[in-house]
CSV table of C-alpha atoms and ligand atoms in Angstrom, one decimal:
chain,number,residue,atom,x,y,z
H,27,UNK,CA,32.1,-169.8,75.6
H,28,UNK,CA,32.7,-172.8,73.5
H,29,UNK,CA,31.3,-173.2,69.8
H,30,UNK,CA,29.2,-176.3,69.4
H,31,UNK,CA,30.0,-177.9,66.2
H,32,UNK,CA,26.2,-177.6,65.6
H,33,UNK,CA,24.3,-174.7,65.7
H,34,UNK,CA,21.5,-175.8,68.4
H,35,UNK,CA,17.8,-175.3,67.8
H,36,UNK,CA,16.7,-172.3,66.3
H,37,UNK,CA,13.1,-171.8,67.8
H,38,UNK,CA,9.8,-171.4,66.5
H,39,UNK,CA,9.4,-168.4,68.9
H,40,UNK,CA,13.2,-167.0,67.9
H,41,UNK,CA,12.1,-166.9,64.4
H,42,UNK,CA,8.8,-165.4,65.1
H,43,UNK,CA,10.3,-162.8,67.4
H,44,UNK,CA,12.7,-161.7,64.9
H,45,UNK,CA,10.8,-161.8,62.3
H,46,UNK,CA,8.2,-159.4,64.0
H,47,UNK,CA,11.5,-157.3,64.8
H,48,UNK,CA,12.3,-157.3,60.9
H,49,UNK,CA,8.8,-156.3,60.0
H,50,UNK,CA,8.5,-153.6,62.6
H,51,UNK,CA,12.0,-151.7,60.8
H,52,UNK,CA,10.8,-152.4,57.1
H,53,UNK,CA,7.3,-150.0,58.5
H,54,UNK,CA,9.8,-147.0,59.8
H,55,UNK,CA,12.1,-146.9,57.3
H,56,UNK,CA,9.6,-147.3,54.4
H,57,UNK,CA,8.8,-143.7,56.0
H,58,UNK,CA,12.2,-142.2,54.9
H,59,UNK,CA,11.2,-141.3,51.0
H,60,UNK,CA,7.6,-142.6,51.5
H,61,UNK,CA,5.2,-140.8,48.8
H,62,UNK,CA,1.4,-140.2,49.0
H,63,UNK,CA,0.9,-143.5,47.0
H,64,UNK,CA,2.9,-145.9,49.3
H,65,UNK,CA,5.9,-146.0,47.7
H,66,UNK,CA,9.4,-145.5,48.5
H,67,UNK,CA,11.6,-142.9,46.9
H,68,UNK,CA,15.2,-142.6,48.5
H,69,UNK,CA,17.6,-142.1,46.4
H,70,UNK,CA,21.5,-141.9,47.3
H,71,UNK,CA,22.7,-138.9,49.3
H,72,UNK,CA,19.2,-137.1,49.5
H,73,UNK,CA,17.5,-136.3,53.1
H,74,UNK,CA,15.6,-139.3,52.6
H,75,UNK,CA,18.4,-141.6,52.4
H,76,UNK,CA,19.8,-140.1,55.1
H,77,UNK,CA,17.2,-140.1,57.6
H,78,UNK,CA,17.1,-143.7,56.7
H,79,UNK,CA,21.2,-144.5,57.1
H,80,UNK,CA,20.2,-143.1,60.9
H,81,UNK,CA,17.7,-145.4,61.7
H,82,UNK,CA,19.7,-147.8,60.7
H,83,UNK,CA,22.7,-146.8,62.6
H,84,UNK,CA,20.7,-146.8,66.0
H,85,UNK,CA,19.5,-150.1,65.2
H,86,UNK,CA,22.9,-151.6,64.9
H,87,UNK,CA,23.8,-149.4,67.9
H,88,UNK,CA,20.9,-151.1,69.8
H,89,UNK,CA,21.8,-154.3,68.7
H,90,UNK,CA,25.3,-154.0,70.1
H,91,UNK,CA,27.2,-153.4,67.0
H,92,UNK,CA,29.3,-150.6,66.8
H,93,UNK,CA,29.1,-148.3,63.0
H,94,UNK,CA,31.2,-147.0,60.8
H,95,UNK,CA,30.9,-145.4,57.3
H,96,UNK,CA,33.2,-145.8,54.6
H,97,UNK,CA,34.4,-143.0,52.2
H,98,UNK,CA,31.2,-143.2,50.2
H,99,UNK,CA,28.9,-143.4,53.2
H,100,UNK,CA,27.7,-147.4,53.0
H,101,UNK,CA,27.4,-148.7,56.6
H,102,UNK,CA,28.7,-151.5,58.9
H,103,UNK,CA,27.5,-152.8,61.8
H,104,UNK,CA,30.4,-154.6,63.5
H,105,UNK,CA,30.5,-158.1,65.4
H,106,UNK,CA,34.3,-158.4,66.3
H,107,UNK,CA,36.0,-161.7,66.2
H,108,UNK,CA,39.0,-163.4,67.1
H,109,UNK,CA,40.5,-162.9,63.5
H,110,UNK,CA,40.1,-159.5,61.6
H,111,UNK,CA,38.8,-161.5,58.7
H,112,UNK,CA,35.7,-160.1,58.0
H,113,UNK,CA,32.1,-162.2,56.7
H,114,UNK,CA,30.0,-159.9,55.5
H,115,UNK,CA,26.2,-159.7,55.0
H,116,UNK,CA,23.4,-157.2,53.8
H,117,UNK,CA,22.5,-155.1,50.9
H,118,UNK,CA,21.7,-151.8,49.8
H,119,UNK,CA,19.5,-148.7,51.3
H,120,UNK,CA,18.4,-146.9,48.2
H,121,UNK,CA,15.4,-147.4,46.0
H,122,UNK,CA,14.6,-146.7,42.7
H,123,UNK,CA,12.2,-143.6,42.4
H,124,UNK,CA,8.6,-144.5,43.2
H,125,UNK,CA,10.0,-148.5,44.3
H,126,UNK,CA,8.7,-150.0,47.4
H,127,UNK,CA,10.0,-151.0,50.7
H,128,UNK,CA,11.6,-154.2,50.6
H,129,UNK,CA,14.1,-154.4,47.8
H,130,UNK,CA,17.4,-153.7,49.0
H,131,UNK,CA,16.4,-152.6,52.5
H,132,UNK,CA,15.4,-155.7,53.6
H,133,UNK,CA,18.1,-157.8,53.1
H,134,UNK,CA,20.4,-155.4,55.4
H,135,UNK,CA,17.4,-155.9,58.0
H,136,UNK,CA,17.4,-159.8,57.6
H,137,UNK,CA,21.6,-159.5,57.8
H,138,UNK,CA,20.9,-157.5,61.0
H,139,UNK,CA,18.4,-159.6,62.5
H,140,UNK,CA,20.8,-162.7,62.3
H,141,UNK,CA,23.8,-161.2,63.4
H,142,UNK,CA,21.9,-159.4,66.4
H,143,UNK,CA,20.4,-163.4,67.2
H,144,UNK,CA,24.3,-164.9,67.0
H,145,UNK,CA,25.4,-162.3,69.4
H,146,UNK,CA,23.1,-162.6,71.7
H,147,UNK,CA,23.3,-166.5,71.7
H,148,UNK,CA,26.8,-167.4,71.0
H,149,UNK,CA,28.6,-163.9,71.6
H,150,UNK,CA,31.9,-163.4,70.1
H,151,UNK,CA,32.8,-165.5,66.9
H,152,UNK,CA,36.0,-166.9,65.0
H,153,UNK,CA,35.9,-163.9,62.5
H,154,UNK,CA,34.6,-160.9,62.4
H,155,UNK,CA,30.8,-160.4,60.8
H,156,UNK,CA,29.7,-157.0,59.8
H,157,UNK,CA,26.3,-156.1,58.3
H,158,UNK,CA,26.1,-154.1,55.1
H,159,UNK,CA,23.9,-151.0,54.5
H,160,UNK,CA,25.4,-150.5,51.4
H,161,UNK,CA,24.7,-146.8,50.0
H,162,UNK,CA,23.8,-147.3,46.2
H,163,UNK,CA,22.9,-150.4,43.8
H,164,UNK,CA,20.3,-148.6,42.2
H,165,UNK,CA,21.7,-146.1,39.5
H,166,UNK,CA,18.3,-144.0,40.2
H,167,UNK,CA,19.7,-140.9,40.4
H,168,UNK,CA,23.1,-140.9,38.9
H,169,UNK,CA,23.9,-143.4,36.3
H,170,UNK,CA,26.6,-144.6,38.8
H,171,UNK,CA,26.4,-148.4,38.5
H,172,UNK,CA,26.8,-150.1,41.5
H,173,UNK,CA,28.9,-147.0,43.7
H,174,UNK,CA,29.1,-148.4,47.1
H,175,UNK,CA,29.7,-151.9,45.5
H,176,UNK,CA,32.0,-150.2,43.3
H,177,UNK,CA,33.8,-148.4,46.0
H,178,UNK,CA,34.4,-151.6,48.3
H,179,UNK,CA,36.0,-153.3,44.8
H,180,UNK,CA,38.5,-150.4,44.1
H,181,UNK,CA,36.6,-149.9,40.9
H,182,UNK,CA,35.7,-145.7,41.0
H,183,UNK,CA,37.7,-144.3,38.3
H,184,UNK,CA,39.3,-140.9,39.4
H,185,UNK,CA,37.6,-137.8,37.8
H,186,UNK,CA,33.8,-140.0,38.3
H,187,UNK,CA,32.6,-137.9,41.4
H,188,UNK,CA,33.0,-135.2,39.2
H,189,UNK,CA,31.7,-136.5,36.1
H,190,UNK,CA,28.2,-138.2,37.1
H,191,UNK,CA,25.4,-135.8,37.4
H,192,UNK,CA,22.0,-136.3,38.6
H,193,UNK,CA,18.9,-134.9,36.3
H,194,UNK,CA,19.6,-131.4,38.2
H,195,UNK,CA,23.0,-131.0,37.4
H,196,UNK,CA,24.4,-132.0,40.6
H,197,UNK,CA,27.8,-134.1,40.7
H,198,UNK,CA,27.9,-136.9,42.8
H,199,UNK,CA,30.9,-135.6,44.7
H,200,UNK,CA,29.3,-132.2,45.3
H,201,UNK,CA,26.0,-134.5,47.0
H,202,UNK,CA,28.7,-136.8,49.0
H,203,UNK,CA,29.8,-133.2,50.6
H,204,UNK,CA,26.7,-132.5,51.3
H,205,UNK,CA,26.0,-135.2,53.6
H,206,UNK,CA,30.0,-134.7,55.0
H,207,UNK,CA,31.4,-137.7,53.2
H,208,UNK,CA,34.4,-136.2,51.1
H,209,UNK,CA,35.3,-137.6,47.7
H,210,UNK,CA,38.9,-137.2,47.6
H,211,UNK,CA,39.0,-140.2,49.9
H,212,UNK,CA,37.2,-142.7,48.0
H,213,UNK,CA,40.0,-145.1,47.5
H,214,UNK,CA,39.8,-145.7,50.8
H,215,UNK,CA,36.8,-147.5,50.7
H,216,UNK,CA,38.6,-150.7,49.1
H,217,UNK,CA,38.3,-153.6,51.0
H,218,UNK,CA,40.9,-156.2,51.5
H,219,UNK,CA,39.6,-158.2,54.9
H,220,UNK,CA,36.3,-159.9,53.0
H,221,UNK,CA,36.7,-163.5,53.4
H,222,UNK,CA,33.0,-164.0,52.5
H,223,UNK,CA,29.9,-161.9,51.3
H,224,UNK,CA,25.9,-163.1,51.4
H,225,UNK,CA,23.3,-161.2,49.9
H,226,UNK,CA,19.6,-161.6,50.8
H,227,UNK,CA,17.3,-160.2,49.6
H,228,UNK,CA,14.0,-160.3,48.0
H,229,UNK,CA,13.7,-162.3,44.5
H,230,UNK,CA,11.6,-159.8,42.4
H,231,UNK,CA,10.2,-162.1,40.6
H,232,UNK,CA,7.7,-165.2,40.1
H,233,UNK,CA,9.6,-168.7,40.5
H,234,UNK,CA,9.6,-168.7,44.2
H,235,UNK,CA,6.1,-167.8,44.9
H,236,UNK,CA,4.5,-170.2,42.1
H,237,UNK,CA,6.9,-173.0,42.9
H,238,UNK,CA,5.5,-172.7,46.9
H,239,UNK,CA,9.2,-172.3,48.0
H,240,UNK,CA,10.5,-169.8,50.7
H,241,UNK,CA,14.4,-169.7,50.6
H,242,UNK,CA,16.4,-169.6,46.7
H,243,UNK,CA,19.7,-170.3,47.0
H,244,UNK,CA,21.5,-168.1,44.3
H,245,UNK,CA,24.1,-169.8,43.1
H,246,UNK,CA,24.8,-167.7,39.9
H,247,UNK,CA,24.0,-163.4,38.8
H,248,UNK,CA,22.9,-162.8,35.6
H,249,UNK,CA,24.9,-160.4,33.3
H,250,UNK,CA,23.6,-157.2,32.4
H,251,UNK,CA,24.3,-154.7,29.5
H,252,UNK,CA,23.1,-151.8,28.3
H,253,UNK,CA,23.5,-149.8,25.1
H,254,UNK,CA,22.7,-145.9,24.6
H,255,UNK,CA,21.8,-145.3,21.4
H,256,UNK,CA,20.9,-142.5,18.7
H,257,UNK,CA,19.3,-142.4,15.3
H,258,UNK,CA,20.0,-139.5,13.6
H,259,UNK,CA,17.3,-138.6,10.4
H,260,UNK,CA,15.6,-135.4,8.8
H,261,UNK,CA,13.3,-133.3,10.8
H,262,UNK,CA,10.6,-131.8,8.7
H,263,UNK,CA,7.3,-130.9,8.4
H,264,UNK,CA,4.1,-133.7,8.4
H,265,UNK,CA,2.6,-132.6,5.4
H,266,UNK,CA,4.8,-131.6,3.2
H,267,UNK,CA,7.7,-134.3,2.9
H,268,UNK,CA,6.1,-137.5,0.7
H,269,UNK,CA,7.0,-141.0,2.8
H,270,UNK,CA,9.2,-141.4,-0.4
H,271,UNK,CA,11.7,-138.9,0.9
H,272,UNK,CA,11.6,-139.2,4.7
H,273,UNK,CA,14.4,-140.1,6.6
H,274,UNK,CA,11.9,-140.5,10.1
H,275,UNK,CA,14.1,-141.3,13.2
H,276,UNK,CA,11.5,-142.9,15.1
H,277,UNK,CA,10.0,-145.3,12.9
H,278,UNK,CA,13.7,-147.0,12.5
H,279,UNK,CA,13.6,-146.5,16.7
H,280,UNK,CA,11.0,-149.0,16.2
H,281,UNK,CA,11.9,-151.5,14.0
H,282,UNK,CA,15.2,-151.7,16.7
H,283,UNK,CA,12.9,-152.0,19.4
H,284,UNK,CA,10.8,-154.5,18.0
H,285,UNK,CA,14.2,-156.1,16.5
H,286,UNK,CA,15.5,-156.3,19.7
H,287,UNK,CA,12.9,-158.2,21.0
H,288,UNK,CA,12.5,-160.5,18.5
H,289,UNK,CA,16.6,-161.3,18.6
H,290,UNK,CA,16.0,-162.0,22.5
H,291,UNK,CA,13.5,-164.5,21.6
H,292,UNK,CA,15.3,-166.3,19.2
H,293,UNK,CA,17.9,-166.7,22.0
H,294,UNK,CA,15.6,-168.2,23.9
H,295,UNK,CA,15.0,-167.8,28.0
H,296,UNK,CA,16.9,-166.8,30.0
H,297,UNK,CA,18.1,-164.2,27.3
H,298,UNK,CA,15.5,-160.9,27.6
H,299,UNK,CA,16.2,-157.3,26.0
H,300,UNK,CA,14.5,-154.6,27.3
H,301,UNK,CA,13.6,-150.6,25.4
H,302,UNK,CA,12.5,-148.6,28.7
H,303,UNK,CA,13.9,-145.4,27.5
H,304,UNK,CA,12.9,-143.2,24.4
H,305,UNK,CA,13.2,-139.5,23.4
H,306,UNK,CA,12.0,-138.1,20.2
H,307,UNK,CA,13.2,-134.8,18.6
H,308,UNK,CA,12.1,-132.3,17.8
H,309,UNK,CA,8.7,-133.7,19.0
H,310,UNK,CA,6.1,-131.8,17.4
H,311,UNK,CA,2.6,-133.6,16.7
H,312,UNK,CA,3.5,-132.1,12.9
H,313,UNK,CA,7.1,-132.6,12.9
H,314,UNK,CA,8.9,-135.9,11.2
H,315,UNK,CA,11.2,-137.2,13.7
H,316,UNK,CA,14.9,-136.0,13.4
H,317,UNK,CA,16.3,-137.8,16.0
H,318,UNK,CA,15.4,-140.8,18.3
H,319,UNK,CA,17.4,-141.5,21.6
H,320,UNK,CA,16.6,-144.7,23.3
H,321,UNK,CA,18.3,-148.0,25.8
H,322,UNK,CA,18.7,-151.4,25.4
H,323,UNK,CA,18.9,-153.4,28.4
H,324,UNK,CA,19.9,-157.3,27.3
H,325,UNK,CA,20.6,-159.9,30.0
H,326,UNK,CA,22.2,-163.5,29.8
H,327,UNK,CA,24.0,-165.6,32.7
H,328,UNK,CA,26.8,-166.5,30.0
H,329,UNK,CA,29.3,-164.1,28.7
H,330,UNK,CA,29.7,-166.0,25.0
H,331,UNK,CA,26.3,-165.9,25.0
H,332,UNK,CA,26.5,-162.1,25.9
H,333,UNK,CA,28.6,-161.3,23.4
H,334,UNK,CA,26.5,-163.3,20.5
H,335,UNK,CA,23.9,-161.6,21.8
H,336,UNK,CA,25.3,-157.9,21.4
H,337,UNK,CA,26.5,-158.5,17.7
H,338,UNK,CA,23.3,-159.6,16.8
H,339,UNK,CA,21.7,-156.4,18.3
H,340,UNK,CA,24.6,-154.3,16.6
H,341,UNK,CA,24.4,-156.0,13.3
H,342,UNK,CA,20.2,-155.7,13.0
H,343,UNK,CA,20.5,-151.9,14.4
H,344,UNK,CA,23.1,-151.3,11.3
H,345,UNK,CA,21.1,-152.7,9.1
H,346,UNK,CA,17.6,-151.0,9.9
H,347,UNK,CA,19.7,-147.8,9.7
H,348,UNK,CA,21.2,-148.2,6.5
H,349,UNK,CA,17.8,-149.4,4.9
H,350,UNK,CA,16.6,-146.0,6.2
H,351,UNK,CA,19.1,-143.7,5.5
H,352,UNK,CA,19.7,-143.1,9.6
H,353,UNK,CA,22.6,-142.3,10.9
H,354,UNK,CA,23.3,-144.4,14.0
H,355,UNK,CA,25.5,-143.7,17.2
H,356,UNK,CA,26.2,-146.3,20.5
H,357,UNK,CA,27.6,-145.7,23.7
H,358,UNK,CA,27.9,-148.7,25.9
H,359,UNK,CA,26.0,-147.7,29.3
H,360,UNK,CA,26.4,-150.3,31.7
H,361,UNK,CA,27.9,-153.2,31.8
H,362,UNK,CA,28.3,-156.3,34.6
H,363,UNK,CA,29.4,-159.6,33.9
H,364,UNK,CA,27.5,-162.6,35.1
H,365,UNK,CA,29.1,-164.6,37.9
H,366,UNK,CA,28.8,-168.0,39.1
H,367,UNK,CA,28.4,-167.7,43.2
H,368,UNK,CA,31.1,-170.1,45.2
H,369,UNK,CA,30.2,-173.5,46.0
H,370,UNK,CA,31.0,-173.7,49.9
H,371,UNK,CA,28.8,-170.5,50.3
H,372,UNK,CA,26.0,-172.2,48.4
H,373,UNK,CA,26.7,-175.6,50.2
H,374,UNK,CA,26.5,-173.6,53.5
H,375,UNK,CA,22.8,-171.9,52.2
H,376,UNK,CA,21.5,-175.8,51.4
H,377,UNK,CA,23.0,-177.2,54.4
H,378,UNK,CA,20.8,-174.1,56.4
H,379,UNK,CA,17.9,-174.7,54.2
H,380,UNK,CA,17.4,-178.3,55.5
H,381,UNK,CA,18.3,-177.8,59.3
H,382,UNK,CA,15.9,-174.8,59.2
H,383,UNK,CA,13.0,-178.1,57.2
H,384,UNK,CA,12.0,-175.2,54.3
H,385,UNK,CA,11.0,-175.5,51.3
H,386,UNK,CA,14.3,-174.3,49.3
H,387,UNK,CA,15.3,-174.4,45.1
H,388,UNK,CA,19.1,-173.6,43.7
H,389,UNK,CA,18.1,-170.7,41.3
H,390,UNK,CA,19.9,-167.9,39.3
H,391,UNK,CA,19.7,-164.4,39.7
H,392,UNK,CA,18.2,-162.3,36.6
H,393,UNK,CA,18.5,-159.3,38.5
H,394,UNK,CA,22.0,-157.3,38.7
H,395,UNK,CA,23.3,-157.5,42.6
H,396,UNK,CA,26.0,-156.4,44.6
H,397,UNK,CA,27.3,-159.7,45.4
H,398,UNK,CA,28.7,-160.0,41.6
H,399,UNK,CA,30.8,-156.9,42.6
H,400,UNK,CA,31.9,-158.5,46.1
H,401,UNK,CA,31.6,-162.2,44.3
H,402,UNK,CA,34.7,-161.1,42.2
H,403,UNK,CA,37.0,-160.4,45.5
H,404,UNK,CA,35.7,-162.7,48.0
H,405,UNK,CA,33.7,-165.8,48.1
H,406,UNK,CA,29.8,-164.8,47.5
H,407,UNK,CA,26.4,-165.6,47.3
H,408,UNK,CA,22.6,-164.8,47.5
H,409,UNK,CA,19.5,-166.0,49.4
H,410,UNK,CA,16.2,-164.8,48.0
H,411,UNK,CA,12.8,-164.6,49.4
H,412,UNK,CA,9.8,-164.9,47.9
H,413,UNK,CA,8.3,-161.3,46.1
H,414,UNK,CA,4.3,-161.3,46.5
H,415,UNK,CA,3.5,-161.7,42.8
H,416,UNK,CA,7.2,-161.7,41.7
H,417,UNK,CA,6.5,-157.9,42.0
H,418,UNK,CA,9.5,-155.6,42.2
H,419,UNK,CA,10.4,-151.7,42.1
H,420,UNK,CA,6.9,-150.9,42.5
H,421,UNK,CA,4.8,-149.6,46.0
H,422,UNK,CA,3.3,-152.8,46.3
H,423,UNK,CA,6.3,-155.2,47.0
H,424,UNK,CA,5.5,-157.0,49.7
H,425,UNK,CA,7.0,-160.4,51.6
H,426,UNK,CA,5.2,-162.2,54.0
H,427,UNK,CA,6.1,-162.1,57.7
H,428,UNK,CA,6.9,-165.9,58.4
H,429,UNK,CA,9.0,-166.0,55.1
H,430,UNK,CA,10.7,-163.5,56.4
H,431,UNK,CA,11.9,-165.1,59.7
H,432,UNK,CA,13.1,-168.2,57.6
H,433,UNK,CA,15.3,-165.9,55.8
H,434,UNK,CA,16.7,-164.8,59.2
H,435,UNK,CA,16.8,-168.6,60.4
H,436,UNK,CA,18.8,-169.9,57.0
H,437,UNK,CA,21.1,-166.6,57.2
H,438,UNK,CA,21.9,-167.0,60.8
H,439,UNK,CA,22.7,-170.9,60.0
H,440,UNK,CA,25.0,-169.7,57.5
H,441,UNK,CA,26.5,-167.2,59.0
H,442,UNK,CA,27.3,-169.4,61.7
H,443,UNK,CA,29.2,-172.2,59.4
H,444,UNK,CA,31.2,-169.2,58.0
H,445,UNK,CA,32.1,-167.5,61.0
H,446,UNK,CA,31.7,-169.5,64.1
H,447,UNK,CA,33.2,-172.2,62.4
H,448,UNK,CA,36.3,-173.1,60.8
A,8,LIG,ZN1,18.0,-154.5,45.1
């Protein structure tokens, strides 16, 4: 069949039919991990997770797109092309523990949706599109940071699957066994074909919803860092040491945290810094503080401004621990530089955004995302739709039904430019 320079009419009823098709999958797979509160735990490699990589695998069967799993277990649901050059679109399966239904797990059902619509209306394309299910973005069970993203980049450092436990004790290689993926074979999970990657997926925040728009065209990821650090003092007993002579870890803990956030205001927006993390030892309602072991979390879309931003935090943490006598140990925990996304994949998202007549905004992404792993090999970007009251890695995440079906109209618009088009 010949490709129409133009993608025709996408119809009120296709984007109601698919959206209704989207909605349907979000309700069964929000059972894989679902708890009594209606949320969603499924973290990576556990029955939940798995249970859900199966639905989704019968879907893209049922949709007429053959599977495979790389060496880390992601999925890919496969429209062939003329050219092995491969577009790719979706997101991740896991959640964080106690998250809700739609973060991640509905961006691979909106890539699926599209692709399943292109098929079915203009059958085999120019290159090849596969849909991502990608096995792990959250870090909610091993402190992996980004692993299927990580895998597709060449980025797992030999000795890791070993290394990375979960709060049990379990490695990550000895949990990919368990669900027959086998660890020695990671590096083959590299990926060399990607000629493009989009991301949807849902915003998690306010701007969409209070603005009134439905589609935000990312068009640059935020970077993220995180510190680990301790404060080592004196334990000792409440009533006995005088304040004169105490060398209390958690009270210097808190002039950091509040240090923190006063350094991330004097930034100014879109700089934040974030303590969600905070041990105390020994712990004793009697006992002064010996030690205090706590996060930072800092965000900025500019790497200078990163980097100014991390020597202040360094300098005002050595300073509060000298003042109190604390010793003071960093380990840097995660780190992911910010990214601008590519300008054709962005013009492609606009150019969709106005054929589809929605209401649309160029934004930035303050959340860390797979596409600024895959933005650094291939050319990348992100849609977002709206979060009900910007809310995000809780049960109640929620995105309407309609605004879903225009995030399946702008995808399959764009998907179409990229691979249906030269
Ligand atoms: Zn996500």
């Amino acid at each position: 069949m010949a490709t129409p320079a133009v993608m025709p009419s996408f119809s009120d009823s296709d984007r109601a039919e698919l959206a209704q098709e989207a909605d349907a999958l979000i309700q069964r797979l929000r059972r894989h991990g679902r708890g009594e509160d209606g949320s969603v735990t499924r973290l990576v490699y556990t029955a939940a997770w798995q249970g859900a990589m199966a639905e989704i695998e019968d879907w893209f069967r049922a949709a007429g797109l053959p599977v495979r799993s790389d060496a880390v277990g992601s999925r890919f649901g496969r429209l062939s092309g003329d050219s092995p050059e491969v577009v790719l679109s979706g997101s991740h399966i896991d959640s964080v523990v106690r998250g809700g239904a739609y973060d991640g797990v509905l961006g691979v059902v909106i890539a699926g949706c599209a692709v399943h619509w292109l098929a079915a209306t203009f059958g085999r394309p120019k290159r090849t599109i596969e849909v991502l299910a990608n096995c792990e973005e959250e870090s909610s069970r091993f402190s992996c940071n980004f692993w299927g993203g990580r895998a597709m980049t060449g980025r797992i450092l030999e000795g890791e699957s070993d290394r990375l436990t979960d709060p049990e004790g379990v490695s990550i290689g000895s949990a990919m066994r368990a669900c027959g993926l086998d660890p020695e074979r990671i590096p083959e999970a590299e990926r060399a074909d990607l000629v493009a990657f989009v991301e949807p997926h849902i915003e998690q925040g306010p701007v969409l919803a209070t603005a009134g728009d439905v589609i935000g065209v990312v068009d640059q990821g935020v970077g993220v860092r995180g510190l680990s650090i301790s404060l080592q003092g004196a334990a000792g007993h409440a009533g006995t040491i005088p304040m004169a002579r105490r060398r209390d870890a958690l009270t210097g803990a808190a002039e950091v945290v509040l240090g923190a956030e006063r350094i991330a205001k004097e930034q100014g927006a879109p700089a934040v810094a974030t303590v969600g993390h905070l041990t105390v030892e020994p712990g004793g309602f009697n006992q002064v503080p010996g030690s205090a072991d706590f996060t930072i979390d800092f965000r900025h879309p500019n790497e200078a401004a990163l980097d100014r931003f991390e020597a202040s935090l360094l300098r005002m943490l050595e300073k509060v621990a000298s003042g109190r006598e604390l010793e003071a140990r960093t380990r840097p925990l995660i780190g992911q530089p910010g990214i601008r996304f590519d300008d054709h994949v962005c013009a492609c998202l606009e150019t969709a955004c106005q054929e589809a007549g929605v209401a649309w905004r160029r934004m930035p992404s303050h959340a860390g995302h797979d596409a600024q792993l895959l933005g650094s090999i291939c050319p990348a970007a992100m849609l977002f739709v709206p979060s009900q009251g910007g809310h995000s890695h809780r049960p109640d995440e929620y995105t309407e039904v309609a605004h879903i079906g225009y995030g399946i109209e702008v995808l399959a618009r764009t998907l179409f430019r990229l691979a249906y088009q030269d």
